[in-house]
Every structure is written in structure tokens, then in C-alpha cells.
Coordinates of C-alpha atoms in Angstrom, one line a residue:
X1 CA -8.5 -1.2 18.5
X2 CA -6.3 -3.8 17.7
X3 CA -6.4 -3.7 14.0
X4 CA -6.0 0.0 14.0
X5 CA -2.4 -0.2 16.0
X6 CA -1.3 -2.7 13.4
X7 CA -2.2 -0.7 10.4
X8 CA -0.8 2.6 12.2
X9 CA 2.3 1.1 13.5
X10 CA 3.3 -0.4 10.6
X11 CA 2.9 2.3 8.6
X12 CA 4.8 4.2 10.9
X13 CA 7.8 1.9 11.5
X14 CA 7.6 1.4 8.0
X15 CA 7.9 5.2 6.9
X16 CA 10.5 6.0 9.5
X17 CA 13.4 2.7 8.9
X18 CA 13.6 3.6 5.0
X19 CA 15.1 6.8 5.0
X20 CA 17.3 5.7 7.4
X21 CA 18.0 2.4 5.2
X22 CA 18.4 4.9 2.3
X23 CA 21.4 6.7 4.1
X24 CA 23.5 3.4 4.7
X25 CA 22.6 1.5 1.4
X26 CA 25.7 3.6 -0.5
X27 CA 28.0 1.8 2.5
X28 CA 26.2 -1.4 1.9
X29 CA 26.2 -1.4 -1.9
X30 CA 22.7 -1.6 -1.9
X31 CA 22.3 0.6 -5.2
X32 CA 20.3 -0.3 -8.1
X33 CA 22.5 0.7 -11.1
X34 CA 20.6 1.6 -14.3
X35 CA 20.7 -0.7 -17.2
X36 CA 19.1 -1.2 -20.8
X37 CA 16.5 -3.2 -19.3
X38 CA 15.7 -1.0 -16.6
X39 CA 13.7 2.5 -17.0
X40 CA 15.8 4.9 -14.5
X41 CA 18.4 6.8 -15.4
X42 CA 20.1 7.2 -12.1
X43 CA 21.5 4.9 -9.2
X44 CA 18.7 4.2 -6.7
X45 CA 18.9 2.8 -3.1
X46 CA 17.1 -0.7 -3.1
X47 CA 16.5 -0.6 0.5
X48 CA 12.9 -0.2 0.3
X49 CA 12.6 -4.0 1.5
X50 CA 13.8 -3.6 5.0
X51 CA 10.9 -0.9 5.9
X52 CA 8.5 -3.0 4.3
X53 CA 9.8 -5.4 6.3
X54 CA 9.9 -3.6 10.0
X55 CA 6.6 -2.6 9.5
X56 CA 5.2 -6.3 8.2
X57 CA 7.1 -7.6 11.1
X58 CA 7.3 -5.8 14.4
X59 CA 3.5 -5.1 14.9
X60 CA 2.8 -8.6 14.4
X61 CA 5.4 -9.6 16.6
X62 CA 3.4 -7.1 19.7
X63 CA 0.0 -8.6 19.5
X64 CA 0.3 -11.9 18.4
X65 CA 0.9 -15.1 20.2
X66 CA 3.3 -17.3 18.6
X67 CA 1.2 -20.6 17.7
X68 CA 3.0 -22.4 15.1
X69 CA 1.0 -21.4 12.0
X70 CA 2.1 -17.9 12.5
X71 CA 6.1 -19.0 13.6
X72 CA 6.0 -20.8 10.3
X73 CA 5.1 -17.9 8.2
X74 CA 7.3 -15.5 10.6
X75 CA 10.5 -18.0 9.8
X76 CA 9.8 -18.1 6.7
X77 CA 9.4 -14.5 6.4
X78 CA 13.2 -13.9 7.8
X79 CA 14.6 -16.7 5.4
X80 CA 12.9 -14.2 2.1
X81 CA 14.0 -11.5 3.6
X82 CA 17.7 -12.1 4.4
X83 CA 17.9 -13.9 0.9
X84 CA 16.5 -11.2 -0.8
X85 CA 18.4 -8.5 0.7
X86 CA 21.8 -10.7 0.0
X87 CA 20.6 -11.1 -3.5
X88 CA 20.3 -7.6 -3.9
X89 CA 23.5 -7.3 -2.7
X90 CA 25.9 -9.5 -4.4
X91 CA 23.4 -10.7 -7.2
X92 CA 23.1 -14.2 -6.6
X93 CA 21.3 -15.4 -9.3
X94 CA 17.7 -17.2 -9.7
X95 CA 18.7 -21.0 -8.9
X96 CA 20.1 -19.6 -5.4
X97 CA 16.9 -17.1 -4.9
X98 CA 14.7 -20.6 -5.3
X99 CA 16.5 -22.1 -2.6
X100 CA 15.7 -19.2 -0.4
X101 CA 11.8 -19.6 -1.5
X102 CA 11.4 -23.4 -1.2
X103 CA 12.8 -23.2 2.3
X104 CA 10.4 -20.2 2.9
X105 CA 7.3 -22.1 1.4
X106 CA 8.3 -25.7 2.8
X107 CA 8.5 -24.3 6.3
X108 CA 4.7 -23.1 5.6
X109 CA 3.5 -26.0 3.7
X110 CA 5.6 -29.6 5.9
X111 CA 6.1 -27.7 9.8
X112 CA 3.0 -24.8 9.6
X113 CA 1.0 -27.9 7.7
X114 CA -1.1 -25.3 5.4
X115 CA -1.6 -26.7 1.9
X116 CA -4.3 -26.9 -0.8
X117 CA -7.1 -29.3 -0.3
X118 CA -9.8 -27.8 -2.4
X119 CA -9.0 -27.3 -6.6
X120 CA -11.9 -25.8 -9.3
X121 CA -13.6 -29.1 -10.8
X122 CA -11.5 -32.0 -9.1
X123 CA -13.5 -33.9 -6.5
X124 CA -11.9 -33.3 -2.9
X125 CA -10.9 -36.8 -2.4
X126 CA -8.6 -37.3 -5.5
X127 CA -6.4 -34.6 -3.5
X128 CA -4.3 -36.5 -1.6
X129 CA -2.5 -34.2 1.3
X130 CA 1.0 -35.2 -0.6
X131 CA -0.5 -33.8 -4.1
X132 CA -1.7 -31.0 -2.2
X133 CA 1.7 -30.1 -0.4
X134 CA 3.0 -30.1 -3.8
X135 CA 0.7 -27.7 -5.6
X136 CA 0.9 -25.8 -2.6
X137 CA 4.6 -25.5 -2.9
X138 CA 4.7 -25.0 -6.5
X139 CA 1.8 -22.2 -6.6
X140 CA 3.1 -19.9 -3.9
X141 CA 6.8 -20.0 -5.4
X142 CA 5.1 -18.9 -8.9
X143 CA 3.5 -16.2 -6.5
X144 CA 6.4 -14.9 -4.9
X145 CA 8.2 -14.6 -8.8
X146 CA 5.1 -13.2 -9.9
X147 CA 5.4 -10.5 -7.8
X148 CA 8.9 -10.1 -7.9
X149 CA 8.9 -10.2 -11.5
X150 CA 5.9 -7.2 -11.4
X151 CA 8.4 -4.6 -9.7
X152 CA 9.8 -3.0 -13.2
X153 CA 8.1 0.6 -12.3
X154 CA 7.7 3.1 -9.3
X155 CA 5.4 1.4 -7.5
X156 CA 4.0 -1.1 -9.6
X157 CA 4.0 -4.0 -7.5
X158 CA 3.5 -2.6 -4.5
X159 CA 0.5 -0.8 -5.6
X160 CA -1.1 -4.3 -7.0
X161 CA -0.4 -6.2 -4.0
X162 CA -1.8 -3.6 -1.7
X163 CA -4.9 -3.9 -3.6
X164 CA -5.1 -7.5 -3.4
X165 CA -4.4 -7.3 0.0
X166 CA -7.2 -4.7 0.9
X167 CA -9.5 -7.6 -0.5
X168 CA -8.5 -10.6 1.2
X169 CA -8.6 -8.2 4.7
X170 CA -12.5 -7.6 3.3
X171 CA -13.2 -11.2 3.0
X172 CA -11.4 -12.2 6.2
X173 CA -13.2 -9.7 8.4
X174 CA -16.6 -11.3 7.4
X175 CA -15.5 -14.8 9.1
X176 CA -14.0 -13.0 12.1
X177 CA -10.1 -14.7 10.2
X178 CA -8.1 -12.3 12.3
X179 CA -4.3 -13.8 11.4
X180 CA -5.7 -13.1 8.1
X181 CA -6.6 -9.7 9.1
X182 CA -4.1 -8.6 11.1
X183 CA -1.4 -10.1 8.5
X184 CA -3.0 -8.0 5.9
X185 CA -3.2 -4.7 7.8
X186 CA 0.3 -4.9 8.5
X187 CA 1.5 -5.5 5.4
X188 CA -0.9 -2.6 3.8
X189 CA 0.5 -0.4 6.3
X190 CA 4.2 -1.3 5.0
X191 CA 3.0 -0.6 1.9
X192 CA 1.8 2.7 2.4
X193 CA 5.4 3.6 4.0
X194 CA 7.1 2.3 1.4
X195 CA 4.8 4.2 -1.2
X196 CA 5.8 7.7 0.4
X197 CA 9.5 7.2 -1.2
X198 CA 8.7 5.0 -4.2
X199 CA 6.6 7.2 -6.5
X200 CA 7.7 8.3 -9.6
X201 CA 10.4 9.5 -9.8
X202 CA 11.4 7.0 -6.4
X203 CA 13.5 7.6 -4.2
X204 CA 14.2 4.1 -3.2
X205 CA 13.4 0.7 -4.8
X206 CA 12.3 -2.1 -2.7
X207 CA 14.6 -5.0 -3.9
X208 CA 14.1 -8.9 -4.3
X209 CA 13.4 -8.5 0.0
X210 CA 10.8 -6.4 -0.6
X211 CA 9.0 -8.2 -3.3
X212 CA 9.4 -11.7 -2.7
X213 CA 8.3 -10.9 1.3
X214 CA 5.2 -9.0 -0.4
X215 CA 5.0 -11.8 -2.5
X216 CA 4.9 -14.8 -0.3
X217 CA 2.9 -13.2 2.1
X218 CA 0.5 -12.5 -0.5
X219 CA 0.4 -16.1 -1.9
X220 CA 0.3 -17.5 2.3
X221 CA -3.2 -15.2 2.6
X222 CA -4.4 -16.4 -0.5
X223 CA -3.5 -20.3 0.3
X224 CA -4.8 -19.5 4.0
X225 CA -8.1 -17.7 3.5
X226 CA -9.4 -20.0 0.8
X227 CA -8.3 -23.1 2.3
X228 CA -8.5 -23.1 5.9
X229 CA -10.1 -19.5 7.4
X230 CA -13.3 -19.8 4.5
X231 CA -13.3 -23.0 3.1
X232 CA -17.2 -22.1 1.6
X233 CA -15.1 -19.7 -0.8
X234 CA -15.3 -20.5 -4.3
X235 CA -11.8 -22.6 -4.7
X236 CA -11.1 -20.3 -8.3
X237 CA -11.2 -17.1 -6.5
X238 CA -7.2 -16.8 -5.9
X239 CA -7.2 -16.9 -9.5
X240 CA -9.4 -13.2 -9.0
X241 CA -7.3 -12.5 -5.6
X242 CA -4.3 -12.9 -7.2
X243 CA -4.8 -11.1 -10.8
X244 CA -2.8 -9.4 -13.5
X245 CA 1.3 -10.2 -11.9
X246 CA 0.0 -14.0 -12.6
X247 CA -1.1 -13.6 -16.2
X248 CA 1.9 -11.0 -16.5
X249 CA 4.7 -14.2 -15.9
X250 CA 2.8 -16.6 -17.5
X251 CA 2.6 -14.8 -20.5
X252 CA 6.4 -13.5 -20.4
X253 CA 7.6 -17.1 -19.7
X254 CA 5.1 -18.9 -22.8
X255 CA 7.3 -16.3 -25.1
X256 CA 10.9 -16.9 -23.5
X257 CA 9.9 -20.8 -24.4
X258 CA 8.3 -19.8 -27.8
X259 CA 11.3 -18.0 -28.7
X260 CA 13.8 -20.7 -27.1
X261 CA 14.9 -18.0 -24.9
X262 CA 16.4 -18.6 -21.2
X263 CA 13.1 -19.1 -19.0
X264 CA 14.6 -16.9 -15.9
X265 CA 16.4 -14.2 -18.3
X266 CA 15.0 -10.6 -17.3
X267 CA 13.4 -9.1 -20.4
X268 CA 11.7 -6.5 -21.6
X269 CA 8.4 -7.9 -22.5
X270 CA 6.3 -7.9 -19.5
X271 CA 3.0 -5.7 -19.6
X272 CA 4.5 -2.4 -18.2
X273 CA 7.3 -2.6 -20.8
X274 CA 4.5 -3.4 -23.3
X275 CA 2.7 0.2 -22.3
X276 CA 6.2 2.1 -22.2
X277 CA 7.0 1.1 -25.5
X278 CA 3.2 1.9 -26.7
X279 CA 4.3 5.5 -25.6
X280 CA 2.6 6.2 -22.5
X281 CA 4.2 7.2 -19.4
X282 CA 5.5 5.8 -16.7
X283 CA 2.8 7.3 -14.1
X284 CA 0.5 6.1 -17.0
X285 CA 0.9 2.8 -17.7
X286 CA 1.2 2.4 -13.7
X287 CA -2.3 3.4 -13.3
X288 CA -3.4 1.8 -15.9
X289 CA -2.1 -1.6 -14.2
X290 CA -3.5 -0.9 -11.5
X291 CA -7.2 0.0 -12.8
X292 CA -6.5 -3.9 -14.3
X293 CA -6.1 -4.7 -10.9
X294 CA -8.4 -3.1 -9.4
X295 CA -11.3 -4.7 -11.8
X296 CA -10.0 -8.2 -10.9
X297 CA -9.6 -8.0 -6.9
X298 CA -13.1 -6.2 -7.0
X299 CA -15.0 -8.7 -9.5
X300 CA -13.2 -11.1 -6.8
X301 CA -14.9 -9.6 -3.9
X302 CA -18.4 -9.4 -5.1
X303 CA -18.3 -13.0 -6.5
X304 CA -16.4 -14.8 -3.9
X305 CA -19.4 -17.7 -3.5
X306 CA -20.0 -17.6 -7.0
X307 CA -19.4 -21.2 -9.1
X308 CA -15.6 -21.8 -10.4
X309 CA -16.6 -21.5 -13.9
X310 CA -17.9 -18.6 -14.1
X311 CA -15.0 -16.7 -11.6
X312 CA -12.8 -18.6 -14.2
X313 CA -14.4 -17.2 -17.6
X314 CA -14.2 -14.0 -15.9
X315 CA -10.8 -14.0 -15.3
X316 CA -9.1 -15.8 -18.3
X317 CA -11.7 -13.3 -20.6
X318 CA -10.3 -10.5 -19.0
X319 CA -6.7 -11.1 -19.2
X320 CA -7.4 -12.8 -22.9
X321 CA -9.2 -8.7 -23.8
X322 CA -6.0 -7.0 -22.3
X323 CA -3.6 -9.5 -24.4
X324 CA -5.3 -9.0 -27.1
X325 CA -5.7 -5.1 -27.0
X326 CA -2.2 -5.2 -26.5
X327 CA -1.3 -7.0 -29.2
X328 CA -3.6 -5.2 -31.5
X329 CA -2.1 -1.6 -30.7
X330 CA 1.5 -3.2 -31.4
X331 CA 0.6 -4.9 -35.2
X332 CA -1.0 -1.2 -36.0
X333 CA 1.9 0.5 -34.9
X334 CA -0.3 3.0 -32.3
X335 CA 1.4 5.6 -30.2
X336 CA 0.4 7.2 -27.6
X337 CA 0.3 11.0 -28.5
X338 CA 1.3 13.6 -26.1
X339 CA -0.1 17.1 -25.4
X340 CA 3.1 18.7 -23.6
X341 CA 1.3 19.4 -20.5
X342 CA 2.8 18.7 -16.8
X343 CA 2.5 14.9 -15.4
X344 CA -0.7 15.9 -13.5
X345 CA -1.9 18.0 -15.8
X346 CA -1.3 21.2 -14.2
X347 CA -1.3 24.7 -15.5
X348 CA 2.0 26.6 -16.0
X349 CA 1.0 29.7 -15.4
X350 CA -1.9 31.0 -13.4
X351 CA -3.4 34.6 -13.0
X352 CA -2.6 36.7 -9.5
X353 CA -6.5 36.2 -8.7
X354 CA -6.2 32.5 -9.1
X355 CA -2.6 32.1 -7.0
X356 CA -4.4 34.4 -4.2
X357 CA -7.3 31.9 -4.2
X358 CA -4.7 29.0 -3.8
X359 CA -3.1 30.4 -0.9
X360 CA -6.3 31.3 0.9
X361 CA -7.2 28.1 0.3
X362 CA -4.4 26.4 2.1
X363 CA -4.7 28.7 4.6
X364 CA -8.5 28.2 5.6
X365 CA -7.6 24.1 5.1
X366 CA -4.8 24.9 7.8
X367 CA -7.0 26.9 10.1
X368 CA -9.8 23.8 9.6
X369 CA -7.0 21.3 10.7
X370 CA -5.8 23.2 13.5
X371 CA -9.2 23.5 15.1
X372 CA -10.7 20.0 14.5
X373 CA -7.4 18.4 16.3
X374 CA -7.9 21.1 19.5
X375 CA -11.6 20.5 19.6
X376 CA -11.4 16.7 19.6
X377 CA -9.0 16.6 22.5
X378 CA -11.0 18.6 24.3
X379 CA -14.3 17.6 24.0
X380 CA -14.1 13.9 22.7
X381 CA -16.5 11.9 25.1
X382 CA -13.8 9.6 26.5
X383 CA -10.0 9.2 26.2
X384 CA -8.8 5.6 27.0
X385 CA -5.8 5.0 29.2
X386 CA -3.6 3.4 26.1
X387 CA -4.4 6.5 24.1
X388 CA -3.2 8.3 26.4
X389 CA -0.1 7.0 27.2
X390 CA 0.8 7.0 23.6
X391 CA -0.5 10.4 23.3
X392 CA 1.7 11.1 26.0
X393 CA 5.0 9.7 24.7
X394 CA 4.2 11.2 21.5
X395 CA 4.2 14.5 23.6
X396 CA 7.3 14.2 24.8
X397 CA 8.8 13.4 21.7
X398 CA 7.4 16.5 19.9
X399 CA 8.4 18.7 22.9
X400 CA 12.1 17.4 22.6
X401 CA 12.2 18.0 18.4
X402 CA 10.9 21.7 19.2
X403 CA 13.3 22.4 22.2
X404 CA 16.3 21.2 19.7
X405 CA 14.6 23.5 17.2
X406 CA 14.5 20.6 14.2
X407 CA 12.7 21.7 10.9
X408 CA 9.1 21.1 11.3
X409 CA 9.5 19.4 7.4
X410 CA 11.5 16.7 9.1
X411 CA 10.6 12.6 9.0
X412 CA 9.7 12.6 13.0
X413 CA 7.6 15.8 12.6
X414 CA 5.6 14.7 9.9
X415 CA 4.9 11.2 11.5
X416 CA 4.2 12.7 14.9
X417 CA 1.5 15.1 13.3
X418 CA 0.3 12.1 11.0
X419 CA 0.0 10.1 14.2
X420 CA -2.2 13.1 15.9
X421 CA -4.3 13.0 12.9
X422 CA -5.2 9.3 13.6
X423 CA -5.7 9.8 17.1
X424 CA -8.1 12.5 16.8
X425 CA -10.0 10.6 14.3
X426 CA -10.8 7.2 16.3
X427 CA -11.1 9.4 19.3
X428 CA -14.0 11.4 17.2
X429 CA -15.8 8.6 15.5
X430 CA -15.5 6.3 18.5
X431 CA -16.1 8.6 21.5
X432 CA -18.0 11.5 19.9
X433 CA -18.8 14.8 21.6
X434 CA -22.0 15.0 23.4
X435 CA -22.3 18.4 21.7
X436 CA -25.2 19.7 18.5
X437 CA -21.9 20.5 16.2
X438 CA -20.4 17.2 16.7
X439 CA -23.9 15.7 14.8
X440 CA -22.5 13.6 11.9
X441 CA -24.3 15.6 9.5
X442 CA -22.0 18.5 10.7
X443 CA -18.7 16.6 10.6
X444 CA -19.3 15.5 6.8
X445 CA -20.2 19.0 5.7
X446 CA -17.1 20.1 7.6
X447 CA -14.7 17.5 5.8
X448 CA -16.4 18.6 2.5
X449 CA -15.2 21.9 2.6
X450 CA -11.6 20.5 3.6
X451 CA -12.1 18.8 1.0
X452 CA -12.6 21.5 -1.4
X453 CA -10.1 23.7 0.0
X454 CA -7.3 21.0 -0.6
X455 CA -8.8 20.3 -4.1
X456 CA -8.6 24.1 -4.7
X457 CA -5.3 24.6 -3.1
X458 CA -3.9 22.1 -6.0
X459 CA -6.1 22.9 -8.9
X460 CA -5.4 27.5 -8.4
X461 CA -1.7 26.6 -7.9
X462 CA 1.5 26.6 -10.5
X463 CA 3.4 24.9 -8.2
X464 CA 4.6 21.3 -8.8
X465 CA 5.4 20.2 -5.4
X466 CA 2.1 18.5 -5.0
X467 CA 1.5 16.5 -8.0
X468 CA -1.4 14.2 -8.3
X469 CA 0.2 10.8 -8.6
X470 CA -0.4 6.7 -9.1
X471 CA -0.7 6.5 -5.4
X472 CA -3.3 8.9 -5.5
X473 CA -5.4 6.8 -8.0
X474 CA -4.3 3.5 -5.9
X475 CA -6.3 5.1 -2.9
X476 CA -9.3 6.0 -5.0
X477 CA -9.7 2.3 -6.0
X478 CA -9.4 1.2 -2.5
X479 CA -11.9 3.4 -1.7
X480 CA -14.5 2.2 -4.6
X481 CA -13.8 -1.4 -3.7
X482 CA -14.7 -0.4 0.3
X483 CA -17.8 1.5 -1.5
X484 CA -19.1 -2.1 -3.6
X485 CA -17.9 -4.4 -1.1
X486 CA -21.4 -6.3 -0.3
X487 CA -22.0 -6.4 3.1
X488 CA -20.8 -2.8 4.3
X489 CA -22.8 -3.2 7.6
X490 CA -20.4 -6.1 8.9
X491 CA -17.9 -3.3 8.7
X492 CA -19.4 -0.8 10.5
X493 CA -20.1 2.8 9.7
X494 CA -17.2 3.8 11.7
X495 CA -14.7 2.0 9.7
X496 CA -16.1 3.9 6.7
X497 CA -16.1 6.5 8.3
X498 CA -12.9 6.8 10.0
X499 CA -11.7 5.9 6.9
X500 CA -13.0 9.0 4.8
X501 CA -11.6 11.5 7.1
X502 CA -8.4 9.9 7.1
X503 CA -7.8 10.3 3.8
X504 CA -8.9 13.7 3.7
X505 CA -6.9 14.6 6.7
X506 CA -3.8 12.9 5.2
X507 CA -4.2 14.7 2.2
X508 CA -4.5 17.9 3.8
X509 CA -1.9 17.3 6.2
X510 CA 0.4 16.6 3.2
X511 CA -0.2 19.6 1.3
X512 CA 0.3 22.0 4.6
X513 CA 3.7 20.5 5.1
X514 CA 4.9 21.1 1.4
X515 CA 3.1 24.3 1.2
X516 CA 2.7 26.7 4.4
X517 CA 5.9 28.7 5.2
X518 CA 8.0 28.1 8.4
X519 CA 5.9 30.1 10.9
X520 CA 2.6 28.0 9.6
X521 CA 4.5 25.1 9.7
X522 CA 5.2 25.8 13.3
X523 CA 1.9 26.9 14.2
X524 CA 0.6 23.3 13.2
X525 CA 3.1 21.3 14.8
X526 CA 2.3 23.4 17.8
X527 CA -1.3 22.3 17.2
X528 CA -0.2 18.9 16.7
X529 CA 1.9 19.3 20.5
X530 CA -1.2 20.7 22.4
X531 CA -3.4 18.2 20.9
X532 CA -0.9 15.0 22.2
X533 CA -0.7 16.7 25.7
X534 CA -4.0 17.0 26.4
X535 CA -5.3 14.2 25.0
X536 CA -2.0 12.8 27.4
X537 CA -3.6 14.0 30.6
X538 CA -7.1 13.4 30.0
X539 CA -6.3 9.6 29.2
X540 CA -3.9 9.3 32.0
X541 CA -5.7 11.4 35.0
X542 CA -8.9 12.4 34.1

């Protein structure tokens, strides 16, 4: 229960403080102006840090107790953050960011006392805790640039770190680490928020806060997991954990010194500039990052015990094929060739048959939605007390929106009906109906066919206001590294498969809101307000 309010509430706090970020950062002079270096065309708020931030932050701050490993990383945290954000503001300049990150890491490393004790082929007792402070230091600040140094397209770094993320929260849940857990949750959860206005084209940019606070907490997991919560992991797997953004500055700096150049001068030879210049497109070369990713988090999962040479060979001989491949394309002179269709590869034009079929489609996936939400409020087996006082509140706050008559497409709208959506699915996976057409086989069969109804409401449809995007690829590799990960039983079939119907209910929910007209709309927030309310009184006095 615990780890589901963290991820939920962070996504949520993180979803609902950007947009309201975004309408100050003109007043603040948080806009990103384009440049030559930079690949959009138009100013774009860089607020994106501060929800990442809320939703890392605030959660945490609810369920944890204060013990001084976790006010270490929390004060450090703040210092990244404010740093950042004044960095994005006034442009401060690299020596003055580093100040901001040593203080961030020494807080960590000297008052929190984490640091590296463990190091692939050196015997454990030539590590004195001074040498180990000191690699400590130096390896979370190359982290934290690594990251920061990833965020040159929509989503790119945020999408990498997320996946990393998901696989450190894998390997901490098998040793019961939950400040490794819980940190990870939250900061997927941020993530996810933050994704919702950042893919391409974005509507906001997260800024040095965001990516150096996504980048220290990164490196703090890494250092943390390995070295204190499972010290029987192999001590090369950060290398795995950790992946392409590390390669990605190495590489960039070993040219800027090859070619005399200014190390910390922003320049157009990372990898995604590499791909953009190899003509493929931005949502391209973003996915293909990310399937780079994706490889090296997973191969990190599956080997996590295995011997440091091998996790090694494996990781320099990947990054040594994707160097290489790169730098093959580029002597030949290959372009990437394009066919002129739509960014998701959508049809133009459609017959009336296959536009009808769309719209029934949507339709029948509303109708599903509608009645799976009513029928688990009613008949789930048991609704706790905290459910439903949150259902409750939730209530209230949906009542109020319709009594002022807001637009059902607005921000609190759609979070109150996402957060309905995750109520009714714990309730129904965790407390299922005593009833034959709650059986499991009959709930998969029905999410099938919402499945297929939202796959065939985009696929018979002209539109564009649902494109498939990198975010959408992003979630298909979380879901094949929950699919290898190899123990699934210590996470429960639950998880898996509260997970599933999450998706599937996010992605229908998703597509009603852009596509039903105003009277659907309303019908399913009315849905959403009946669910909340009785889900409120059962919880509360039943």
C-alpha cells in the first residue's frame, strides 16, 4: 500500500505543479531560448524541474522518517535543486553548477557516511574509507553531468533514467531495500508527470534542476544499492545500471580533449546529435536511445550476481558496437531515407467504413471503462478506511469542478479520473469480487478487448491527436524488463497484474479524453464521480 501512494502521489503532484510552473516561468525568465546548438525552434518553459521535484519530494517527505541517511540525500536534494533552477535562470556557468554538486554529494558521502567500499578486481582492503569517499565523490558528480549532459531531446533523459530506475526498484524489492524502493518509485512517478508535457514536440523542458536532481538521485541508488542495501551484488553492475548517458560524456569529453577543445563547452557531438545528423528524427533517434538503454539496464538485471568481467565485456562491447556503428554510417556518408508518412505512421485519409469503425470503437472502450469503474465500487470484496477517505475527498473535489461547470478536458479532471482508474484497480486485484465474472480468466479476456478497441480506435482513425510516441515505446520496455526480470514470484502476481491493467486503463482513459465529444466526456467524469462516492461511503461506513 505504501509503495503504491508514493508512485501515485508523485505522479500526481508531479503532473499537476508543471502546468502551473509553466504559466509563471515567462514572469520568472525561466524560458529556454533556441540556439544553433539546440534542436527547437521556439522558446520553451524550462520549469519541468520543479514538478519533478514536488513529486520526488513531497511523498517521501509523508511516509518516511527522517534518519540521517535519508536527511542527507533530502538536503542535498534542495541544494541541486535551488542551484539548478538559479542556473537556469541567470546561467551561471559550469564552475559555479560544481559547487552546487560537491556540496550535494559531500553532504551524502562526509554527514550521510555512504561511499564505495567494494571496486571490480581490487581487493576490499586496499580501499581505504578516504579513497572511497573520494571515488564516491568523483563518480556521482560524473553521474549527475552525465545526466544532465543526456537532456538535448524531448525526453531523452528522463526516459533513460526512468528505465534505470525501474531496475534498481527490481533489485531492491528482492532484499526488502525499501529507501531504495520507495526513492525509486517516487522519482518514476515524477518522471511519468513530467513525461505528459515533455514529448515531442514538449511543452516544457526540465532544466539543470530537473536533470541534475534525476541525476544525483540516480547516482545515490546506484552507490546505495550496490554498496550498502546488496553488497552480494556484483560491484561492476552500476556500470550496467547506469548505461549509455556514461559512455555518451565519456566519449564527448575524450573528443573535446582530442581536438584541444574546452572540456565543459556544450557541443554538438553527443549521441542524439550523432543520429539527428544521420537523418533520423527526433522521436527516432529517441527511441532508439532508449532501446540502447533498455538492453543495458535489462542485461543488468538478469546478470546482477554474475562475475565483474564478464558484466564488464558486456558493457564496454556494447557501447564499443554502437561507437563503432556510428562511426561507420558517418565515413560512408548514410542517410536515413524518409517515406513522407506522419510521425506514427498513420494514414491520411481513411474510408467512411473504416472512420465508423473508429468511432465505435471508442465508444464500446468508453462504455467498457464506465462499467468496470461502477462495478468495482460496488462489488469489490472490501474497501479500506484510507481508500475511502481519499475516495471521499476526491469526491468532493470532483463534485465542486462539475457544480462550477469546468471543462471535463481540464488538468484536475483528468487527474481525478486517472486517480479513479488506480483506485478501482488495487481495489480489484486486491479485494476481488466474490462473484463467477470477477474469475481472472474473465478480467484478462475483458482487458483484451479494451485493448483492441483502443488499438482499433488509433489504427481506423485519420486523426493526429493521439499519436504513438517515445513514451509509448519507453512503457513497452518497462514492461519487457518486468516480463524477463528472474524472480517474478517475489513480485507477486498482483503487481503484474495491477500493472497490466493500468496501462491499459491509462491508455484508454487517454484516448476518451482527446476523443469523445463534450456529453461523453461528461458522462465519464460522471462515472468517475459515482465511482469516488461510493467507494467513499463504503470505506468510511460500511
Amino acid at each position: 500500500m505504501q509503495y503504491f501512494f508514493v508512485l501515485l502521489s508523485s505522479l500526481l503532484c508531479s503532473i499537476m505543479a508543471i502546468p502551473l510552473a509553466m504559466r509563471l516561468a515567462p514572469r520568472l525568465g525561466l524560458m529556454d531560448q533556441p540556439c544553433a546548438r539546440k534542436v527547437h525552434a521556439r522558446p520553451v518553459a524550462r520549469v519541468g524541474g520543479i514538478g519533478i521535484a514536488v513529486g520526488l519530494l513531497l511523498p517521501l517527505l509523508l511516509v518516511l522518517p527522517l534518519e540521517p541517511m535519508l536527511g542527507a540525500w533530502l538536503a542535498g536534494a534542495v541544494i541541486l535543486f535551488a542551484s539548478g533552477l538559479l542556473d537556469d535562470r541567470f546561467e551561471l556557468g559550469h564552475y559555479t553548477k560544481f559547487v552546487g554538486q560537491l556540496a550535494a554529494v559531500g553532504l551524502v558521502v562526509f554527514h550521510g557516511g555512504l561511499y564505495i567500499t567494494r571496486l571490480p578486481f581490487v581487493p576490499p582492503e586496499l580501499i581505504s574509507p578516504a579513497l572511497g569517499m573520494a571515488i564516491t565523490v568523483f563518480a556521482m558528480v560524473g553521474a549527475i553531468n552525465s545526466i544532465n549532459h543526456a537532456d538535448g531531446l524531448d525526453g531523452l533523459a528522463s526516459g533513460e533514467t526512468l528505465l534505470s530506475l525501474v531496475a534498481i526498484a527490481l533489485l531492491a524489492w528482492l532484499v526488502d531495500a525499501q529507501l531504495v524502493v520507495l526513492i525509486s518509485l517516487a522519482a518514476i512517478g515524477s518522471i511519468l508527470g513530467f513525461l505528459r508535457y515533455n514529448v515531442h514536440p514538449a511543452r516544457v523542458f526540465m532544466g539543470d534542476s530537473g536533470s541534475q536532481l534525476l541525476g544525483y538521485t540516480l547516482a545515490f541508488l546506484v552507490v546505495y544499492l550496490t554498496q550498502h542495501a546488496d553488497p552480494t551484488l556484483s560491484a561492476a553492475l552500476p556500470a550496467l545500471l547506469l548505461g549509455l548517458p556514461i559512455i555518451d560524456i565519456l566519449a564527448v569529453l575524450y573528443q573535446r580533449v582530442r581536438q584541444r577543445m574546452n572540456w565543459f563547452r556544450a557541443t554538438r557531438n553527443h549521441i542524439h546529435h550523432r543520429l539527428l545528423d544521420l537523418g533520423f528524427q527526433h522521436g527516432e533517434s529517441v527511441i532508439l536511445i532508449y532501446g540502447a538503454q533498455a538492453l543495458f539496464v535489462t542485461a543488468g538485471v538478469l546478470l546482477s550476481h554474475q562475475a565483474n568481467a564478464l558484466i564488464l565485456a558486456l558493457y564496454l562491447g556494447g557501447c564499443v558496437a554502437i561507437f563503432l556503428g556510428l562511426g561507420r554510417l558517418e565515413r560512408l556518408g548514410w542517410r536515413r531515407e524518409h517515406q513522407g508518412l506522419t510521425g506514427d505512421g498513420r494514414l491520411r485519409t481513411l474510408s467512411p467504413r473504416c472512420r465508423s469503425l473508429g468511432a465505435f470503437a471508442t465508444r464500446a472502450v468508453a462504455v467498457a471503462v464506465f462499467l468496470y469503474m461502477l462495478a468495482v465500487s460496488i462489488f469489490a470484496d472490501v474497501v479500506p478506511a484510507d481508500f475511502g477517505l481519499g475516495a471521499m475527498a476526491a469526491f468532493l473535489l470532483m463534485l465542486t469542478a462539475m457544480l462550477l461547470r469546468a471543462d471535463r478536458k481540464t488538468l484536475i479532471n483528468r487527474a481525478l479520473i486517472y486517480l479513479t482508474l488506480a483506485f478501482v484497480v488495487y481495489l480489484a486485484v486486491r479485494y476481488p469480487a466474490a462473484a463467477p465474472w470477477a474469475s481472472q480468466w474473465l478480467q484478462s479476456l475483458f482487458f483484451a478487448g479494451i485493448s483492441l478497441g483502443v488499438i482499433a480506435a488509433i489504427a481506423f482513425s485519420s486523426e493526429s491527436d493521439f499519436p504513438i510516441t517515445p513514451t509509448d515505446y519507453l512503457v513497452l520496455a518497462v514492461v519487457l524488463l518486468l516480463a524477463v526480470f528472474p524472480d517474478r514470484d517475489a513480485l507477486g502476481t498482483g503487481f503484474a497484474l495491477m500493472l497490466a491493467q493500468l496501462i491499459v486503463l491509462a491508455y484508454a482513459c487517454e484516448l476518451l479524453i482527446q476523443r469523445l465529444t463534450s456529453q461523453w466526456r461528461a458522462h465519464l467524469g460522471f462515472a468517475s464521480l459515482v465511482t469516488m462516492g461510493v467507494l467513499g461511503i463504503r470505506g468510511l461506513w460500511m
